[in-house]
PDB file of C-alpha atoms in Angstrom:
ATOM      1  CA  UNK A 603     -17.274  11.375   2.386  1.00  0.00           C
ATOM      2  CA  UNK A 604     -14.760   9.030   0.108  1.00  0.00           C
ATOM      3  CA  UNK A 605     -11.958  11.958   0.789  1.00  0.00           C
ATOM      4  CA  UNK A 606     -13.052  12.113   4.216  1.00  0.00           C
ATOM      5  CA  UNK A 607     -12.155   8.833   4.827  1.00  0.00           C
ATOM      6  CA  UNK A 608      -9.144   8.618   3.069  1.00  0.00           C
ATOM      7  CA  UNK A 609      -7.737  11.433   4.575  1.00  0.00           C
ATOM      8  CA  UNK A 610      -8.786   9.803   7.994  1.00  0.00           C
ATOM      9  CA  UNK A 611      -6.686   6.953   6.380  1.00  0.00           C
ATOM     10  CA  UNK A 612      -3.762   8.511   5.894  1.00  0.00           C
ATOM     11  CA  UNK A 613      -3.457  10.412   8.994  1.00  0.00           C
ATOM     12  CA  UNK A 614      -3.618   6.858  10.553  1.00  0.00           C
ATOM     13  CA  UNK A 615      -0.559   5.569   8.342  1.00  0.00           C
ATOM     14  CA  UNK A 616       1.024   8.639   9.628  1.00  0.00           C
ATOM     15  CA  UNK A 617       0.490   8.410  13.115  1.00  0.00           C
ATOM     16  CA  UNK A 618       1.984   4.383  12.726  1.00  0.00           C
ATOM     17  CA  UNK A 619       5.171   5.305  10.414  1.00  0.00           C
ATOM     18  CA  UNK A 620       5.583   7.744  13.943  1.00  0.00           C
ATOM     19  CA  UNK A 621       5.377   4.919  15.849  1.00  0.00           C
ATOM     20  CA  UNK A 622       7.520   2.497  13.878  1.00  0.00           C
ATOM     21  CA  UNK A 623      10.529   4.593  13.378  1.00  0.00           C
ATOM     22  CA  UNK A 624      10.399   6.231  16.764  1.00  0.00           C
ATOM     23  CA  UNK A 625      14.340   5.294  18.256  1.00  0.00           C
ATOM     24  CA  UNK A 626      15.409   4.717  14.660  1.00  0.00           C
ATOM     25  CA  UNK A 627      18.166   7.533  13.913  1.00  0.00           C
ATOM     26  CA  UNK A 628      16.577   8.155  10.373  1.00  0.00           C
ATOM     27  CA  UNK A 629      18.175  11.512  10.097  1.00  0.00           C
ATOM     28  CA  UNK A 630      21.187  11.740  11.721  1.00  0.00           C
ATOM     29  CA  UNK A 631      23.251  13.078   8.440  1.00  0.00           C
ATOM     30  CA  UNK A 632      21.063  15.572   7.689  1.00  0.00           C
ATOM     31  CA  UNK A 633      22.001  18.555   9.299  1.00  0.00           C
ATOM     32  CA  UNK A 634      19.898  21.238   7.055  1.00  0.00           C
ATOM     33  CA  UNK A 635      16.322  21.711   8.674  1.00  0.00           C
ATOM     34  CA  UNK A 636      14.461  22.296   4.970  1.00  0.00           C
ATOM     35  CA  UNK A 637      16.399  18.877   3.951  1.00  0.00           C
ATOM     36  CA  UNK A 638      15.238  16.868   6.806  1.00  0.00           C
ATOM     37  CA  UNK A 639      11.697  18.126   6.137  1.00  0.00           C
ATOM     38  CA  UNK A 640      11.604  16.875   2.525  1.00  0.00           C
ATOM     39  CA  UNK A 641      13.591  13.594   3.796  1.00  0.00           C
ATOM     40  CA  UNK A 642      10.808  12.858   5.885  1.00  0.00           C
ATOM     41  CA  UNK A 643       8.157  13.868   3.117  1.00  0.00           C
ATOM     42  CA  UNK A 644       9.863  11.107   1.281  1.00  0.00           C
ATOM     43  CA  UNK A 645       9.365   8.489   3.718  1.00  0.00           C
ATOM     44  CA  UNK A 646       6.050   9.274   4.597  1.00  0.00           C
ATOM     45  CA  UNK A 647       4.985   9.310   0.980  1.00  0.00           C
ATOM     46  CA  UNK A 648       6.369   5.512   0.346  1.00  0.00           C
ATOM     47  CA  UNK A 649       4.569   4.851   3.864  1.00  0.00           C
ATOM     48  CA  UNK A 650       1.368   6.246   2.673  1.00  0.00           C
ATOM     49  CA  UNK A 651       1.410   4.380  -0.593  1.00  0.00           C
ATOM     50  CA  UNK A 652       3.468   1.377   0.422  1.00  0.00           C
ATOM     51  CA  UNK A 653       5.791   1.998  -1.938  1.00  0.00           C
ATOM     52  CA  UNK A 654       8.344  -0.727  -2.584  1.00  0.00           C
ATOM     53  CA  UNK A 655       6.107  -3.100  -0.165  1.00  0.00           C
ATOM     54  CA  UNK A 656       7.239  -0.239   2.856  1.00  0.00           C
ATOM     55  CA  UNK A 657       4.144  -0.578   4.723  1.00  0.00           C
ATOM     56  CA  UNK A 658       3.535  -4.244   4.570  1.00  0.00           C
ATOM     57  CA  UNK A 659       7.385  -5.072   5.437  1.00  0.00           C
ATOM     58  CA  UNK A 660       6.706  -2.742   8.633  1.00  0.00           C
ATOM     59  CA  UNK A 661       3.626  -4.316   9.731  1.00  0.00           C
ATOM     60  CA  UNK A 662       4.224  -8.149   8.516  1.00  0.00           C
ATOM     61  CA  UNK A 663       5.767  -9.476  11.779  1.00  0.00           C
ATOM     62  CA  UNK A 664       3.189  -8.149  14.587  1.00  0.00           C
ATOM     63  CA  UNK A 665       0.216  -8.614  11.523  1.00  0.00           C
ATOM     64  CA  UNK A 666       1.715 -12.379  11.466  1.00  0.00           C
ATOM     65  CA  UNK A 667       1.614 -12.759  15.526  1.00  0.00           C
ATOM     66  CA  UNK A 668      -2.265 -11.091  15.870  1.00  0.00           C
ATOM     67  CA  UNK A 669      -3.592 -13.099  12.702  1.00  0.00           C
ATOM     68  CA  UNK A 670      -2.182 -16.858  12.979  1.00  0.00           C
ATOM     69  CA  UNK A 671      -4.239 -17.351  16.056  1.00  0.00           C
ATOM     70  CA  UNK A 672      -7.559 -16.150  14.425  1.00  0.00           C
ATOM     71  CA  UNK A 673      -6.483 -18.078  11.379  1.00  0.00           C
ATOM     72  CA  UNK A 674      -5.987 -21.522  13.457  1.00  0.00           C
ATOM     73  CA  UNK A 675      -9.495 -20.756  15.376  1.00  0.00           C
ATOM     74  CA  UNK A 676     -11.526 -23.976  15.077  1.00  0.00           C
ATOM     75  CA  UNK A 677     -14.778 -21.501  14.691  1.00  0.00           C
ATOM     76  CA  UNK A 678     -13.511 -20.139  11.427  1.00  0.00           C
ATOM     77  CA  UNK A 679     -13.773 -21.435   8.155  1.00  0.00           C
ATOM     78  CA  UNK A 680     -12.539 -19.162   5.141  1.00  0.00           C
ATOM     79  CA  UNK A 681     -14.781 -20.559   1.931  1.00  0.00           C
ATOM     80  CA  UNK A 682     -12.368 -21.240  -0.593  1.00  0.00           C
ATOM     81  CA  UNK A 683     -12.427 -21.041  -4.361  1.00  0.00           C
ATOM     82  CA  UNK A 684     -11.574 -23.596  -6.878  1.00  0.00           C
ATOM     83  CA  UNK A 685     -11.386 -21.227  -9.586  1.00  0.00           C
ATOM     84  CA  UNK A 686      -9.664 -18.601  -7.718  1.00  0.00           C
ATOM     85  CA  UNK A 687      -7.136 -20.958  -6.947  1.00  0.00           C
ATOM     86  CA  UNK A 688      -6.373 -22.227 -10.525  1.00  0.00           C
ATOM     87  CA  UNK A 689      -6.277 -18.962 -11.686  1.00  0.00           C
ATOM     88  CA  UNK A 690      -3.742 -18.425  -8.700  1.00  0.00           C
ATOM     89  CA  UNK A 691      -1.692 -20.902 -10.066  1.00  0.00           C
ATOM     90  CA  UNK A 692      -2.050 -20.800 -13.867  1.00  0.00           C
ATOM     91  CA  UNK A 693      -0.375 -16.829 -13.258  1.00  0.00           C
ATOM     92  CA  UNK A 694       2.502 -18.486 -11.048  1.00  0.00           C
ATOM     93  CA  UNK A 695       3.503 -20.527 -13.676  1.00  0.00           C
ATOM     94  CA  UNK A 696       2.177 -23.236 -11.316  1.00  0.00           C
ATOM     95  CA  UNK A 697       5.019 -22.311  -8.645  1.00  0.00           C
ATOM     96  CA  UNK A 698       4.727 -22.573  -4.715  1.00  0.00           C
ATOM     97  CA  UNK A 699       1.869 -20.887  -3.305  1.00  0.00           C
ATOM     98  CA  UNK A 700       3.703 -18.129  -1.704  1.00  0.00           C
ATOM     99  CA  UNK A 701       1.726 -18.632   1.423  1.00  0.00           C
ATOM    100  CA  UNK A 702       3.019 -22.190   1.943  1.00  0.00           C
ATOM    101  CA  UNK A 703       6.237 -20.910   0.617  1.00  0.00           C
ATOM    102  CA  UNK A 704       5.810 -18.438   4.246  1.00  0.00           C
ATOM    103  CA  UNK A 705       4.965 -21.243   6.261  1.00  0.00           C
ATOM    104  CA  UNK A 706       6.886 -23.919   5.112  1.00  0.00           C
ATOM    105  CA  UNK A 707      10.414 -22.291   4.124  1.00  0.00           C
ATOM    106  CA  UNK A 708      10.477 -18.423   5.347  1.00  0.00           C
ATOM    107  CA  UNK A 709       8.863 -20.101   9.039  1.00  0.00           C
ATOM    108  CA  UNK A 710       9.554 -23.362   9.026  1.00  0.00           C
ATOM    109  CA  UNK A 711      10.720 -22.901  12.671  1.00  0.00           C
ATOM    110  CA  UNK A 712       6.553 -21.369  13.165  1.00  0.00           C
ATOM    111  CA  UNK A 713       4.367 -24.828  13.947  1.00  0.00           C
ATOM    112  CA  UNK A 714       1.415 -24.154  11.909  1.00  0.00           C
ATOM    113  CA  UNK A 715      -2.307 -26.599  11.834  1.00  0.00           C
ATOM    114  CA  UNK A 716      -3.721 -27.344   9.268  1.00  0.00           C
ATOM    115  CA  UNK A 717      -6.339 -25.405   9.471  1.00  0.00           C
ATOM    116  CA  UNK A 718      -4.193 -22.560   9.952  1.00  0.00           C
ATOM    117  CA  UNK A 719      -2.305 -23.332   6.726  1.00  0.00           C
ATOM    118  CA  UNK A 720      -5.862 -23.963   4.961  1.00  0.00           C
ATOM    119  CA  UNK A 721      -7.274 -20.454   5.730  1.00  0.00           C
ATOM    120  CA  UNK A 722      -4.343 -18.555   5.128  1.00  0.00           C
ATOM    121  CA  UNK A 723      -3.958 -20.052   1.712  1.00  0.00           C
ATOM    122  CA  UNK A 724      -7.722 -19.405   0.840  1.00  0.00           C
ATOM    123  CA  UNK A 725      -7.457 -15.675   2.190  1.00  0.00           C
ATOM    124  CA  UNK A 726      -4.371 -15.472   0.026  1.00  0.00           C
ATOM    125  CA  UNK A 727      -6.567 -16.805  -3.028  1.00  0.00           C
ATOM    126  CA  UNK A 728      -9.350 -14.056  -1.956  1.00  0.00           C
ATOM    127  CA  UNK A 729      -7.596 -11.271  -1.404  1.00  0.00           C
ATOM    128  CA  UNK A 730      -9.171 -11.114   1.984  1.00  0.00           C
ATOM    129  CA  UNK A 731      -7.795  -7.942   4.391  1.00  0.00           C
ATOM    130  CA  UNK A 732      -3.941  -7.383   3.416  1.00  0.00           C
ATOM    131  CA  UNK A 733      -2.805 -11.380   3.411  1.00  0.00           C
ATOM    132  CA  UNK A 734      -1.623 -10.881  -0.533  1.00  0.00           C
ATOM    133  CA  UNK A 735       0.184  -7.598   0.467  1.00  0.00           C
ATOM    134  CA  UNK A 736       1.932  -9.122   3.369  1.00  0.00           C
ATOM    135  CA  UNK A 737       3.012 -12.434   2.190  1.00  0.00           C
ATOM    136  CA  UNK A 738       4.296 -11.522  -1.027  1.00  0.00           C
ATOM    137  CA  UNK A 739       6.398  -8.510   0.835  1.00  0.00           C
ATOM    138  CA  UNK A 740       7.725 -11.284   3.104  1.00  0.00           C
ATOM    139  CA  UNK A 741       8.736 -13.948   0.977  1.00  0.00           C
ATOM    140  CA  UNK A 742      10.510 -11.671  -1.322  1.00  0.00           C
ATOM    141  CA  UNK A 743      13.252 -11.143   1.130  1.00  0.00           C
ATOM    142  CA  UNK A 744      16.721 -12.744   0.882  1.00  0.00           C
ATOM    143  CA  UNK A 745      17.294 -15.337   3.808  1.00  0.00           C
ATOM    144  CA  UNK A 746      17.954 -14.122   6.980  1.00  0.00           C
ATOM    145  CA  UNK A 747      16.465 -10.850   6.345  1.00  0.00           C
ATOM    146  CA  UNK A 748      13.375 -10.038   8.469  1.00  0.00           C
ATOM    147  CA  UNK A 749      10.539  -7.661   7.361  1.00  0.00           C
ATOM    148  CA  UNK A 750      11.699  -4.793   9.973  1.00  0.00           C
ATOM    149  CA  UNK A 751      15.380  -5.348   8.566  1.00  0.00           C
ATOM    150  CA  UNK A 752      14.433  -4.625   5.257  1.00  0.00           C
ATOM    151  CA  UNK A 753      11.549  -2.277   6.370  1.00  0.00           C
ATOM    152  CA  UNK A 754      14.318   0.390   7.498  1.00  0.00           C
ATOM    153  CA  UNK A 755      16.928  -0.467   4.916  1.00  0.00           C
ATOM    154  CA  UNK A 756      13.687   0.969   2.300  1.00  0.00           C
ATOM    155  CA  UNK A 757      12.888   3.896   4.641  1.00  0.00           C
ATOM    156  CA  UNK A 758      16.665   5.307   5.378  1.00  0.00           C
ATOM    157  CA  UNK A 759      16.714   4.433   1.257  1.00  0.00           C
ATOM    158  CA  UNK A 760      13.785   7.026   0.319  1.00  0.00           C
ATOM    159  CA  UNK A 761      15.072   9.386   3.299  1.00  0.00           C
ATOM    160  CA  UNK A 762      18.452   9.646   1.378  1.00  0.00           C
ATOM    161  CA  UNK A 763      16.618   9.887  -1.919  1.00  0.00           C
ATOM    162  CA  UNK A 764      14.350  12.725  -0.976  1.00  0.00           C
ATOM    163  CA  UNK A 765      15.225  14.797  -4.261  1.00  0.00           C
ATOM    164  CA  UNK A 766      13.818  11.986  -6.526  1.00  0.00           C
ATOM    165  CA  UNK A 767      10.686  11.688  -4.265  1.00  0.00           C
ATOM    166  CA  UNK A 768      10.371  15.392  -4.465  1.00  0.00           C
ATOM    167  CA  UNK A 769      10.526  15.320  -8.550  1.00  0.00           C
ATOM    168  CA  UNK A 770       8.566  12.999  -8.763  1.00  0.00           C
ATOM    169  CA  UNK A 771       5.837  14.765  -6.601  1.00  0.00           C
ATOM    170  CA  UNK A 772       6.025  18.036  -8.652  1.00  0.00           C
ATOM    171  CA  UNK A 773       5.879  16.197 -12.230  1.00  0.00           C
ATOM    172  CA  UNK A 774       2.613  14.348 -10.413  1.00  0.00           C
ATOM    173  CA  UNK A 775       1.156  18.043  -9.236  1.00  0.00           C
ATOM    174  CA  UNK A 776       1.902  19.174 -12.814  1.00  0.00           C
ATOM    175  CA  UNK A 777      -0.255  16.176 -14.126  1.00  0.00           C
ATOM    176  CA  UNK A 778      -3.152  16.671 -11.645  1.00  0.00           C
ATOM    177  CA  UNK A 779      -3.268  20.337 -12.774  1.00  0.00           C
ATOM    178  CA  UNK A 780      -3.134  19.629 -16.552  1.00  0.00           C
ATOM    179  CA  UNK A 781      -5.929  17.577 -15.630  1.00  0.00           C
ATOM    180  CA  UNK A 782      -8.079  20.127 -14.349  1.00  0.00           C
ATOM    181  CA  UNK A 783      -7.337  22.477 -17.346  1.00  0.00           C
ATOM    182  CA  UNK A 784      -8.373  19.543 -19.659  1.00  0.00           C
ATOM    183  CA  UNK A 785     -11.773  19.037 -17.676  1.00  0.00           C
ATOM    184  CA  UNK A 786     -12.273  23.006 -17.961  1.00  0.00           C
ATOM    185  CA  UNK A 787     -11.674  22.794 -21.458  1.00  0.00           C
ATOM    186  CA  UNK A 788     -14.179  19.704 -22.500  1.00  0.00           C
ATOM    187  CA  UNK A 789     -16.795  21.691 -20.887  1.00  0.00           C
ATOM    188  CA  UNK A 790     -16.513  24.868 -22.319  1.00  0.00           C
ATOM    189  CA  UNK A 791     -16.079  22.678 -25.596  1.00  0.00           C
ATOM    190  CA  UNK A 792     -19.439  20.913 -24.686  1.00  0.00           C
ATOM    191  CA  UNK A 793     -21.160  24.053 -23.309  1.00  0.00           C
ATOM    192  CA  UNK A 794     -20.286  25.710 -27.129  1.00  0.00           C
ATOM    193  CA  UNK A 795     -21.363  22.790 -29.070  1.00  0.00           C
ATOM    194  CA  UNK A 796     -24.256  22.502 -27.664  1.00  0.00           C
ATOM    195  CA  UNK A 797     -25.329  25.828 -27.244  1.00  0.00           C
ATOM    196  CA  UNK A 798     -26.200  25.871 -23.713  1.00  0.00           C
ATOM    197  CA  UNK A 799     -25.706  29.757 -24.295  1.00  0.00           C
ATOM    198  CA  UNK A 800     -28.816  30.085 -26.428  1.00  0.00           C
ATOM    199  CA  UNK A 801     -30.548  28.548 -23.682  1.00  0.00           C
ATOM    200  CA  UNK A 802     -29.532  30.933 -21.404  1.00  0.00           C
ATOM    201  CA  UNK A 803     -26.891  29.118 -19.460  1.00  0.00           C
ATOM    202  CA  UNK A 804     -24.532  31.369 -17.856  1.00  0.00           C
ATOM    203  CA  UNK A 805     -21.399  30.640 -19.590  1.00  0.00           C
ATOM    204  CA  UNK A 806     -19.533  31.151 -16.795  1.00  0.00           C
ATOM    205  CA  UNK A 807     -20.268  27.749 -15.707  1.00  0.00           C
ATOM    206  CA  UNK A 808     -18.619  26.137 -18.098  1.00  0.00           C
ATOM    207  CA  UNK A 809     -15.571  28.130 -17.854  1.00  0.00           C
ATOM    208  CA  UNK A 810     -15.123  27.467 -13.768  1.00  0.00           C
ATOM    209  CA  UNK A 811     -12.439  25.341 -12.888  1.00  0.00           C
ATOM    210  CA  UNK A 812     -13.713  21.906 -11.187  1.00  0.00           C
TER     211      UNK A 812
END
């Protein structure tokens, strides 16, 4: 059920990197059909993983416009957390919270309540939904550089660097199955030790593959 659902997952993130980069000439220089396919492995990879903050950058503006008004809602009232927010700042070195840093330099233009400012900075604090993800993507950018800006600057990046994507993918497949062949080998270790054979276990099962 756990795989179900993260497959379901990532067939979602899929379906939205579609969506996002749809009138975006992504692959105009590559010509070779085999190329383009691994291009857009590459891409969809750093999507699926939000590699680099790809994923948050793409979603930060319209995830911005759909939560602020919840956020400012007089009915809502995120609990906050004293401790959570002194252990906040103790590992900032007791810098800006980076969600006022959002709302008071990055958006300074954005009129924000109170309120608004209150629960944002407590969801920040709890981890609550993606706020950590998204903020921090956003107010790591240079000035003048939206989230979509640097969104496609990272995804025409990983599209041109397919071939280390690709590397990295079979050195990851290579770990995954030297995994497996360890896991085989602590239970035929296991099923000898213990003789499980005397017992009449069929020692096939220890030499399966998981």
């Amino acid at each position: 059920a756990v795989m179900r659902s993260l497959a379901a997952d990532n067939r979602r993130r899929v379906e939205q990197l579609h969506g996002l980069l749809r009138g975006f000439a992504l692959g105009a220089d590559q010509s070779d059909d085999i190329a383009r396919r691994l291009a857009e492995r590459s891409v969809t990879i750093a999507y699926v993983t939000n590699r680099d903050g790809l994923r948050s950058l793409f979603q930060a503006e319209e995830w911005f416009e759909r939560e602020l008004p919840r956020l400012e809602d007089p009915q809502l009232r995120i609990e906050g957390s004293m401790v959570r927010a002194v252990v906040g700042a103790l590992r900032r070195g007791f810098a800006p919270h980076p969600a006022r840093r959002l709302i008071r330099g990055t958006l300074q233009a954005r009129r924000v309540s109170r309120r608004g400012l209150r629960n944002l900075l407590r969801a920040y604090d709890g981890d609550q939904g993606r706020v950590r993800d998204m903020v921090d993507a956003w107010v790591a950018l240079p000035d003048g550089v939206t989230p979509t800006q640097r969104a496609r600057e990272l995804a025409l990046r990983f599209y041109r660097a397919h071939g280390e994507v690709s590397r990295e993918l079979v050195a990851l497949r290579a770990v995954q199955s030297l995994s497996v062949l360890d896991v085989r080998n602590y239970r035929d270790l296991v099923f000898r030790l213990g003789g499980y054979a005397e017992d009449g276990e069929d020692p096939r099962l220890a030499s399966a593959l998981p």
